[in-house]
Coordinates of C-alpha atoms and ligand atoms in Angstrom, one line a residue:
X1 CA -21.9 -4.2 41.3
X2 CA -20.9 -6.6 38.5
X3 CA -22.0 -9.8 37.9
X4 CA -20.6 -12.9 40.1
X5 CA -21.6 -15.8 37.5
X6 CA -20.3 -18.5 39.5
X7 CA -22.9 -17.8 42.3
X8 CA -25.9 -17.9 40.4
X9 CA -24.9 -21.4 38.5
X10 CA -27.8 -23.9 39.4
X11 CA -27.4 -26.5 41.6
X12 CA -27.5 -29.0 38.2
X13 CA -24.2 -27.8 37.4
X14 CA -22.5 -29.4 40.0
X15 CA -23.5 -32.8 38.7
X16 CA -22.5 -31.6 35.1
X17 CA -19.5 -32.9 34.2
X18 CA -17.8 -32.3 30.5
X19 CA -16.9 -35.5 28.9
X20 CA -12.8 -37.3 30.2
X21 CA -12.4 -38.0 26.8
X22 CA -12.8 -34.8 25.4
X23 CA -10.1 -34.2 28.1
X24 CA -8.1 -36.8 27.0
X25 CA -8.2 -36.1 23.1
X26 CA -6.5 -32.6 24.4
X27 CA -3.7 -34.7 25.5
X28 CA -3.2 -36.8 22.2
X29 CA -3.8 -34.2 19.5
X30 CA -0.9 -34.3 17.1
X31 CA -1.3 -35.4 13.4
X32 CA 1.1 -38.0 14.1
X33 CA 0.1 -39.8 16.5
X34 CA -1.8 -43.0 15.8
X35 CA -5.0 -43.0 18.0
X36 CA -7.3 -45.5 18.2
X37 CA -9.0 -43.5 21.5
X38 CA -11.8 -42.0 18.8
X39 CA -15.1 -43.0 18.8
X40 CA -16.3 -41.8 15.5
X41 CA -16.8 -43.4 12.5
X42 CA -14.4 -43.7 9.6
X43 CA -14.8 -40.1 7.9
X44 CA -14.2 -41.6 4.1
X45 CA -17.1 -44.2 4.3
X46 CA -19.5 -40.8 4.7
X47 CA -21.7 -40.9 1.3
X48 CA -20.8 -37.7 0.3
X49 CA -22.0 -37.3 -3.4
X50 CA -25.2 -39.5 -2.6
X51 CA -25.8 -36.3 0.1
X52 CA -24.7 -34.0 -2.4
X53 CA -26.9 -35.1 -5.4
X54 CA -29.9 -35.1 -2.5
X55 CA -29.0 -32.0 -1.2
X56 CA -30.0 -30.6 -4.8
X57 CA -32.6 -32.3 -5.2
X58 CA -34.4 -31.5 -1.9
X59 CA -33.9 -27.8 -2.6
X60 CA -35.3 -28.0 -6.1
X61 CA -38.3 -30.2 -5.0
X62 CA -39.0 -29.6 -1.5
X63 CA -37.4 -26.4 -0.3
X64 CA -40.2 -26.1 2.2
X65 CA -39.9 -29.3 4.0
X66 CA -36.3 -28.8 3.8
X67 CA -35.7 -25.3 5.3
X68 CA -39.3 -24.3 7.1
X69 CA -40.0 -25.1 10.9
X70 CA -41.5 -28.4 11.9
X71 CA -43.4 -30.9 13.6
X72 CA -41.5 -31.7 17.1
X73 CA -41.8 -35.2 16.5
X74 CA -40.1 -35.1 13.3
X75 CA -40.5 -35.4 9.3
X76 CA -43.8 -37.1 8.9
X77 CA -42.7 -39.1 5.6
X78 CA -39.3 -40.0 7.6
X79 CA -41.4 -41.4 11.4
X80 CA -43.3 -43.4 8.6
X81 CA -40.3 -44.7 6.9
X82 CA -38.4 -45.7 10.2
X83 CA -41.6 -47.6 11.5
X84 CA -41.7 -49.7 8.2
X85 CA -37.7 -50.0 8.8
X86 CA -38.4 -51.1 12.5
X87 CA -41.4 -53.4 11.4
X88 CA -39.2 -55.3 9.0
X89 CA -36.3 -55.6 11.7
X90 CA -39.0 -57.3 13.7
X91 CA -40.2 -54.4 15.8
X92 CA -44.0 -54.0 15.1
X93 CA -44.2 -49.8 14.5
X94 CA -46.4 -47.2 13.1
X95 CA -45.7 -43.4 13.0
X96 CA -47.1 -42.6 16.2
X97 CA -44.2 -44.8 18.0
X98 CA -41.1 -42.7 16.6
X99 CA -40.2 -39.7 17.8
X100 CA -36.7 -38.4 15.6
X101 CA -34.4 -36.8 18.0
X102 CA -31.1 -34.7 17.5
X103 CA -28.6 -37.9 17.7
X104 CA -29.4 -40.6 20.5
X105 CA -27.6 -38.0 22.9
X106 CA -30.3 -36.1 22.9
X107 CA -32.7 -39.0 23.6
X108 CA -31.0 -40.2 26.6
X109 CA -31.6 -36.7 28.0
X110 CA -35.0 -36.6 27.0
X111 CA -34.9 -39.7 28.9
X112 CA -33.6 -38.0 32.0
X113 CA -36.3 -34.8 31.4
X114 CA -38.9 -37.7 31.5
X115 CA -38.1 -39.8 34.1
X116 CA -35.5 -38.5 36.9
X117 CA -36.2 -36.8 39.9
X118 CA -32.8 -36.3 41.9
X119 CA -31.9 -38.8 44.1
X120 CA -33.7 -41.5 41.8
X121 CA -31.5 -44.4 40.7
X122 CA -31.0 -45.8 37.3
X123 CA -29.2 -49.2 36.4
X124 CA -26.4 -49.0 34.2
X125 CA -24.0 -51.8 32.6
X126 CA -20.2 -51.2 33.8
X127 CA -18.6 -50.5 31.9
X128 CA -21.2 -47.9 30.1
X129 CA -21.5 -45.1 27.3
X130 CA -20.3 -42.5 28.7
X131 CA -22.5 -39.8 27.2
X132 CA -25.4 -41.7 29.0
X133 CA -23.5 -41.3 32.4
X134 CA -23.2 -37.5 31.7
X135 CA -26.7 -36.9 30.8
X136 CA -28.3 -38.8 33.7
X137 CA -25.8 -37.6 35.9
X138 CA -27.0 -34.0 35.4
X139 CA -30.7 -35.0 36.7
X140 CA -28.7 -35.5 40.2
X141 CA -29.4 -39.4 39.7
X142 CA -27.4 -41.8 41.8
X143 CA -26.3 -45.1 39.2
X144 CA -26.4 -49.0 39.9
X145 CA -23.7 -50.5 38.5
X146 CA -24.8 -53.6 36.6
X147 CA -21.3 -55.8 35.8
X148 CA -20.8 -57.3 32.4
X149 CA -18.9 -60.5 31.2
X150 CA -18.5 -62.0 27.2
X151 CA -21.9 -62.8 27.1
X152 CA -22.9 -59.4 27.9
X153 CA -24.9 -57.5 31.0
X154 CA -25.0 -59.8 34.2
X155 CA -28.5 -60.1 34.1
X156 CA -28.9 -62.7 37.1
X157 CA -27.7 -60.5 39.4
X158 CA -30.8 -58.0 38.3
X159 CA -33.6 -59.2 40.5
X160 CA -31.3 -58.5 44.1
X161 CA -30.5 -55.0 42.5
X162 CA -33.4 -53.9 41.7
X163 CA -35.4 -54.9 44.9
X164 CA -32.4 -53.0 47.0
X165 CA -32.4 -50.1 44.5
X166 CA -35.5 -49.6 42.7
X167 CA -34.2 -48.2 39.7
X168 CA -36.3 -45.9 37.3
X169 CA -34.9 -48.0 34.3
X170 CA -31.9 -49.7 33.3
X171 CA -29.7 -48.6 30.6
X172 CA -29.2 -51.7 28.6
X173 CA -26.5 -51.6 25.3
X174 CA -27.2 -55.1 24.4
X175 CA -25.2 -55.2 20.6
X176 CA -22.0 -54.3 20.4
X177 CA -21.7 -52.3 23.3
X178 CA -19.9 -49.3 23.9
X179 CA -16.9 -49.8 25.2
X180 CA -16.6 -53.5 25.3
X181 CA -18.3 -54.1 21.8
X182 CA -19.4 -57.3 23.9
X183 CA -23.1 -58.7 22.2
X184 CA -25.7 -60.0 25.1
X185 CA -26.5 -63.4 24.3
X186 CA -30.1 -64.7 23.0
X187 CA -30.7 -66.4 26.8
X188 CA -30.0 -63.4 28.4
X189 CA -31.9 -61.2 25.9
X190 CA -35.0 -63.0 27.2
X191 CA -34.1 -63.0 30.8
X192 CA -34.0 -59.5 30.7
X193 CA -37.0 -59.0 29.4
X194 CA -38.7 -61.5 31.7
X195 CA -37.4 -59.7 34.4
X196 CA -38.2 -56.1 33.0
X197 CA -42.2 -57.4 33.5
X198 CA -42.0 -59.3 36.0
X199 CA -40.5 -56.6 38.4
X200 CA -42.1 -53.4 36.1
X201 CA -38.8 -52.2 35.7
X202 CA -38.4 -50.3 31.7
X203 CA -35.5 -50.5 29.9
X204 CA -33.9 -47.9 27.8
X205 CA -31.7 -50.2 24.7
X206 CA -29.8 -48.0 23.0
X207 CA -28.7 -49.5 20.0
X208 CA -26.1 -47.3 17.7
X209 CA -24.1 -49.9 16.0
X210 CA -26.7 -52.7 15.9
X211 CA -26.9 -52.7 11.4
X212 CA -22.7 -53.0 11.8
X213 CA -22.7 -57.0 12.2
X214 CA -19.8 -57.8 10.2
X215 CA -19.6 -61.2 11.6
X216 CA -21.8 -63.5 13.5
X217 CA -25.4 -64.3 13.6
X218 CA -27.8 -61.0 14.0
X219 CA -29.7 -61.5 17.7
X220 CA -32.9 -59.8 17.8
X221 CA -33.1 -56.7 19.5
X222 CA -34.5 -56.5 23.1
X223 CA -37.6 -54.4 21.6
X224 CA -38.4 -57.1 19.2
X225 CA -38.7 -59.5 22.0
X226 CA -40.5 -57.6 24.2
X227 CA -43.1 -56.8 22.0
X228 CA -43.3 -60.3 20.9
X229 CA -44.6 -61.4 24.4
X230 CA -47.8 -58.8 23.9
X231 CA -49.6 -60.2 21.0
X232 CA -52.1 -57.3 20.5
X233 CA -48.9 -55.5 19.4
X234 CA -48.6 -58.0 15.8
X235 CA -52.3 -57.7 16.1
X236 CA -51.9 -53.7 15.1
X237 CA -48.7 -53.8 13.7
X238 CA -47.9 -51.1 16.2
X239 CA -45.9 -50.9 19.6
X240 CA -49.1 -50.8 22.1
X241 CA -47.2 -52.6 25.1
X242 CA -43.9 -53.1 25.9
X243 CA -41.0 -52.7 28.1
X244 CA -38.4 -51.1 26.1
X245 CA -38.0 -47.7 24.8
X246 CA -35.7 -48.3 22.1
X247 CA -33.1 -45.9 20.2
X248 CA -31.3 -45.7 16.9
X249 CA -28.9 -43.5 15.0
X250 CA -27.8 -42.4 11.6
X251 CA -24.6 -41.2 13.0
X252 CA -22.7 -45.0 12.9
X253 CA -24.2 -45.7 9.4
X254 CA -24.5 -42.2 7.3
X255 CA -23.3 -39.4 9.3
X256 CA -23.2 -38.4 12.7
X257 CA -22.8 -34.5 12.0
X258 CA -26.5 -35.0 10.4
X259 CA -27.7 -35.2 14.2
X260 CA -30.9 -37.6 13.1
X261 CA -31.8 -40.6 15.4
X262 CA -35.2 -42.5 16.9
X263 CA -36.8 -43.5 19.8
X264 CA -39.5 -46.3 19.3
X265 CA -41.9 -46.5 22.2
X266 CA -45.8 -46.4 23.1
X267 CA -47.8 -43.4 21.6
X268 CA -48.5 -41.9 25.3
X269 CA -44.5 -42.2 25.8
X270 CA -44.0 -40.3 22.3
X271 CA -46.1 -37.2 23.5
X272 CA -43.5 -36.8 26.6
X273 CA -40.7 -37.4 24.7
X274 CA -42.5 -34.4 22.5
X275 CA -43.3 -32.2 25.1
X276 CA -39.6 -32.5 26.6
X277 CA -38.0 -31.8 23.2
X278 CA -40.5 -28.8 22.7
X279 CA -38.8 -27.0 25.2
X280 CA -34.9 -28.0 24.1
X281 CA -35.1 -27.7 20.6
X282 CA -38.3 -27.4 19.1
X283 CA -37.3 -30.1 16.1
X284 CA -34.5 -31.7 14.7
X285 CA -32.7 -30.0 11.7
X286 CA -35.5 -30.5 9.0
X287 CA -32.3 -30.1 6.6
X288 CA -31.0 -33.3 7.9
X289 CA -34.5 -35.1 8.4
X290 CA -34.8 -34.8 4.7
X291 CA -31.6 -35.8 3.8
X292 CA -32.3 -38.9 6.1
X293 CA -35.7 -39.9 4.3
X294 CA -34.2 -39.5 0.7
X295 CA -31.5 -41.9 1.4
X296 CA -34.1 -44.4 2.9
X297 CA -36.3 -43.7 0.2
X298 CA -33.7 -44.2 -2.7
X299 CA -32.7 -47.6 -0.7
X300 CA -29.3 -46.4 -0.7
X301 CA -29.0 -47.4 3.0
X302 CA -28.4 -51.6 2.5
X303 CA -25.3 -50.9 0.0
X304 CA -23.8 -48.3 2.5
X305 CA -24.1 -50.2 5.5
X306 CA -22.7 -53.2 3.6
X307 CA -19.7 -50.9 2.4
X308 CA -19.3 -50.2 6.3
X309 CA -19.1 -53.6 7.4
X310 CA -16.6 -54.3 4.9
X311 CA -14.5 -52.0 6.2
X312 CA -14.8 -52.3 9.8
X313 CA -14.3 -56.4 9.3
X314 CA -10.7 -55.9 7.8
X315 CA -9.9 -53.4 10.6
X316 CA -11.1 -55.7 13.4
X317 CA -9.0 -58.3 11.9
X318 CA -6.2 -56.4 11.5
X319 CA -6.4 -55.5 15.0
X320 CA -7.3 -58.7 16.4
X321 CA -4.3 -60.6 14.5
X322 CA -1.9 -57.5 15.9
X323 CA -2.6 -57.9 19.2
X324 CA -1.7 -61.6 19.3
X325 CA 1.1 -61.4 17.5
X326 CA 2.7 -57.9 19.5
X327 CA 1.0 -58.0 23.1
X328 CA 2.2 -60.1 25.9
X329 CA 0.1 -63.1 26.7
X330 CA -1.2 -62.1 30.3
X331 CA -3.4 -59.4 28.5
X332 CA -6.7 -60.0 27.4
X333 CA -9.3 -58.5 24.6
X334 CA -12.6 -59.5 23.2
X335 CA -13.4 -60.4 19.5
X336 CA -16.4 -57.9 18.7
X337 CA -18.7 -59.3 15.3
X338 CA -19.5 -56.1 14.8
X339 CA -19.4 -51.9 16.1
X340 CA -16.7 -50.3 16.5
X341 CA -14.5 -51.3 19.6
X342 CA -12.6 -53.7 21.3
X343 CA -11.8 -54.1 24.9
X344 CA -8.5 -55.0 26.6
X345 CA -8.0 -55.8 30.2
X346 CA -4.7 -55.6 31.6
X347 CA -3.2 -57.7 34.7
X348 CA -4.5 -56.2 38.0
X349 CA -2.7 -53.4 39.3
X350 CA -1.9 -52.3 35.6
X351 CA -3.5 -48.9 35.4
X352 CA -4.4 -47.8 31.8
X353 CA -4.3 -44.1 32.2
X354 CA -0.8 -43.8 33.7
X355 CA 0.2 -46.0 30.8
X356 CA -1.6 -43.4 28.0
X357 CA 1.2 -41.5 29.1
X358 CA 4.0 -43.9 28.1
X359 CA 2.0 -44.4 24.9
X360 CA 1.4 -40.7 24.1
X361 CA 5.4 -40.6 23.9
X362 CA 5.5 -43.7 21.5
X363 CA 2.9 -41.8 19.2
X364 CA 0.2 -44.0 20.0
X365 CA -3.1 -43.4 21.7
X366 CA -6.2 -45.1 23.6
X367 CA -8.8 -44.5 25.7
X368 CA -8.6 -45.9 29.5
X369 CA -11.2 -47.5 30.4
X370 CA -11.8 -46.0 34.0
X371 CA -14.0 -43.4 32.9
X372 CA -16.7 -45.3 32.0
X373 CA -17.6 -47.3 35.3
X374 CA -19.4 -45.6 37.9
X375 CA -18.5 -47.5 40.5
X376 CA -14.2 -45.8 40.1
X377 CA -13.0 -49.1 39.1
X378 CA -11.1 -50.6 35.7
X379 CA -8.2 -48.9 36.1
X380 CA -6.6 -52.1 34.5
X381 CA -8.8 -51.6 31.1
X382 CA -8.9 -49.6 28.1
X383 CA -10.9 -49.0 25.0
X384 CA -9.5 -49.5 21.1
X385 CA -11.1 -48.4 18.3
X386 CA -10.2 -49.9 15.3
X387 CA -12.9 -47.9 12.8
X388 CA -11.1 -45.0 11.6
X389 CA -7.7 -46.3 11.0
X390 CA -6.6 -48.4 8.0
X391 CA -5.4 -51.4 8.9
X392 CA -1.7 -50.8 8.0
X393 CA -1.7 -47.8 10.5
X394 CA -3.8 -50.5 12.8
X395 CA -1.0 -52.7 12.9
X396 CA 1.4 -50.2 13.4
X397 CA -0.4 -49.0 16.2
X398 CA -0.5 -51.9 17.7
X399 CA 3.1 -52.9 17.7
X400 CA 4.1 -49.6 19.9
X401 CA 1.2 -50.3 22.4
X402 CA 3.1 -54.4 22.5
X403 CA 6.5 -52.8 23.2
X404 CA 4.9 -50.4 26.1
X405 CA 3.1 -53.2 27.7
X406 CA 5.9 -55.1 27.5
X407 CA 8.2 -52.8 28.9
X408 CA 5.7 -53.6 31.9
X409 CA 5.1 -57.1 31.6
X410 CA 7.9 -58.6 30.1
Ligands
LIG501 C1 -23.9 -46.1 22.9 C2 -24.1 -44.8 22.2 N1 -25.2 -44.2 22.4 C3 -25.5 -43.0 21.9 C4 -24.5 -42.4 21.1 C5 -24.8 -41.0 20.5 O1 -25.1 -41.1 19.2 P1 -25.7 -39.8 18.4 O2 -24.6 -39.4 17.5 O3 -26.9 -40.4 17.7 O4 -26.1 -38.8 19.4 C6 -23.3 -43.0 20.9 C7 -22.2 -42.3 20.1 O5 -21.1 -42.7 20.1 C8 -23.0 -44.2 21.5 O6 -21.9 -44.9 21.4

């Protein structure tokens, strides 16, 4: 009788969605268009003979940890390396708080394995990441849209929200946030938190690009002032109590095709996150955990993230200093101190996506900025990435965005 595929899908699938941008990069593939839609990192910065001289090195010395099965919660010697990481960055760890996951994407599902039953809610900024939105969506979840202004998530309007909605957990990006590369401030940092106990609401801070400050005073992350508040956590010098479960990623600062990142939370949270990743993958790519420990171990990681900052610095202010001299004055953008983005909001009734089109034509691209609300709204936005473009090609960019906007706004 043949197989009908389509009527034995799972109900999950209708929540699945693949990602608009994916979508949209379709649209703008052509090797001479200038696109600034990307979200990756700058390709050239990768430390390709550092990897290279490890890569022979870990097969000559450690073939077995390298190529053999492993422990689900990752590379011993690489959880214990993290932790100290984490510990010096303020963030009391030991081993038994990091789990290594394949990328932070994988995390935020492990997240959703966890947590979400359908019909539960989770709290998300808006704009958000949009990988977050596509890997809670598929638990059938229904989102609270949490706005954001320059200083970051609106955390006062929190307390009202969550009593109406009773979220699972809120979805915080709190440095350099993807899309807006907007940096919560320090008062809000510790309203959050205050609010997070007070109304035993956890919050997930996932923090890719918080090493790329190129600019500005660091903030402390959201973690480190939770933990702060428990003091049998310093007594241990490991994460005991909290609020946060907290992520990071190799993918901003060495590569992202290595698919190595972290979750830092309480031991009895680490065996779920185990137990869910059992089942989806087993372990991450002990090739890659390897890779990632050497590098740590050699500290080669300070110079390269320095490298990357240097970078990313000129190429913000290239952009920056582009925009005001070639877009029309009604149009506003922030001034990110570090990441990978900048944000631009049109006039109202301006709508970014029909405009991609116009661009697209003029050999320029971006990503609108619709996508990433849940609520259907900033059709007047759009995200620009300024980290894989030199800042030449930047500026050039730039200019043919001014003249379509202009041919709208005069
Ligand atoms: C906010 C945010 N979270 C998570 C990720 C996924 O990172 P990874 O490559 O570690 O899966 C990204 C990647 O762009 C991101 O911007």
């Amino acid at each position: 009788m043949g197989i009908v595929w389509e009527k034995l899908y799972a109900r999950r699938l209708e929540w699945m969605t693949t990602s608009v941008i994916r979508d949209i990069f379709k649209v703008i593939q052509s090797s001479d268009i200038i696109s600034m839609a990307g979200g990756w990192p700058e390709a050239d910065l990768f430390p390709v003979e550092q990897i290279q001289e490890i890569c022979h090195y870990l097969l000559q010395k450690m073939p077995r940890e390298s190529l053999q099965y492993g422990m689900t919660d990752g590379f011993p010697p690489l959880r214990e390396a993290i932790a100290e990481y984490m510990t010096q960055l303020g963030i009391p760890a030991k081993k038994e708080n990091i789990v290594i996951t394949s990328g932070s994407q994988q995390a935020l599902d492990l997240m959703g394995r966890i947590f979400l039953d359908e019909g539960d809610s989770v709290l998300v900024e808006s704009p958000t990441f949009l990988g977050a939105i596509q890997s809670f969506k598929a638990y059938g979840v229904r989102f609270v849209p949490l706005p954001l202004d320059e200083e970051g998530a609106r955390v006062e309007l929190l307390p009202e929200l969550i009593e109406r909605y009773h979220p699972k957990f809120m979805y915080l990006l709190p440095t350099f946030q993807n899309p807006t590369g907007v940096t919560m401030s320090l008062e809000r940092r510790h309203q959050v938190i205050e609010i997070a106990e007070a109304m035993g609401v956890p919050i997930l801070e996932d923090d890719p690009y918080g090493l790329l400050r190129f600019a500005g005073e660091p903030l402390p992350p959201l973690v480190a002032l939770s933990l702060a508040r428990h003091p049998r956590n310093a007594q241990e010098g490991a994460y005991l109590e909290g609020e946060v479960v907290y992520l990071s990623t190799f993918s901003k600062t060495l590569a992202p095709g290595l698919r190595v990142a972290w979750a830092v939370c309480p031991p009895e949270l680490a065996q779920q996150f185990v137990m869910a990743k059992q089942g989806a993958d087993l372990h991450t790519n002990a090739l890659a955990q390897t890779i990632a420990y050497e590098f740590l171990r050699r500290g080669w990681l300070s110079p390269q993230v320095q490298r990357i900052r240097d970078t990313y610095l000129e190429r913000r202010n290239a952009m920056c200093a582009a925009i005001e001299e070639y877009f029309p004055p009604q149009v506003r953008y922030t001034r990110p101190e570090g990441g990978l983005f900048l944000w631009v909001t049109l006039p109202e009734g301006m709508d970014a996506t029909e405009l991609l089109k116009e661009a697209a034509q003029r050999k320029v691209a971006f990503v609108p900025g619709s996508p990433f609300f849940v609520d259907g709204s900033g059709a007047n936005t759009l995200r620009l990435s300024f980290a894989s473009v030199p800042p030449e090609t930047i500026r050039e960019g730039i200019r043919r965005l001014g003249e379509v906007l202009k041919a709208h706004l005069g």
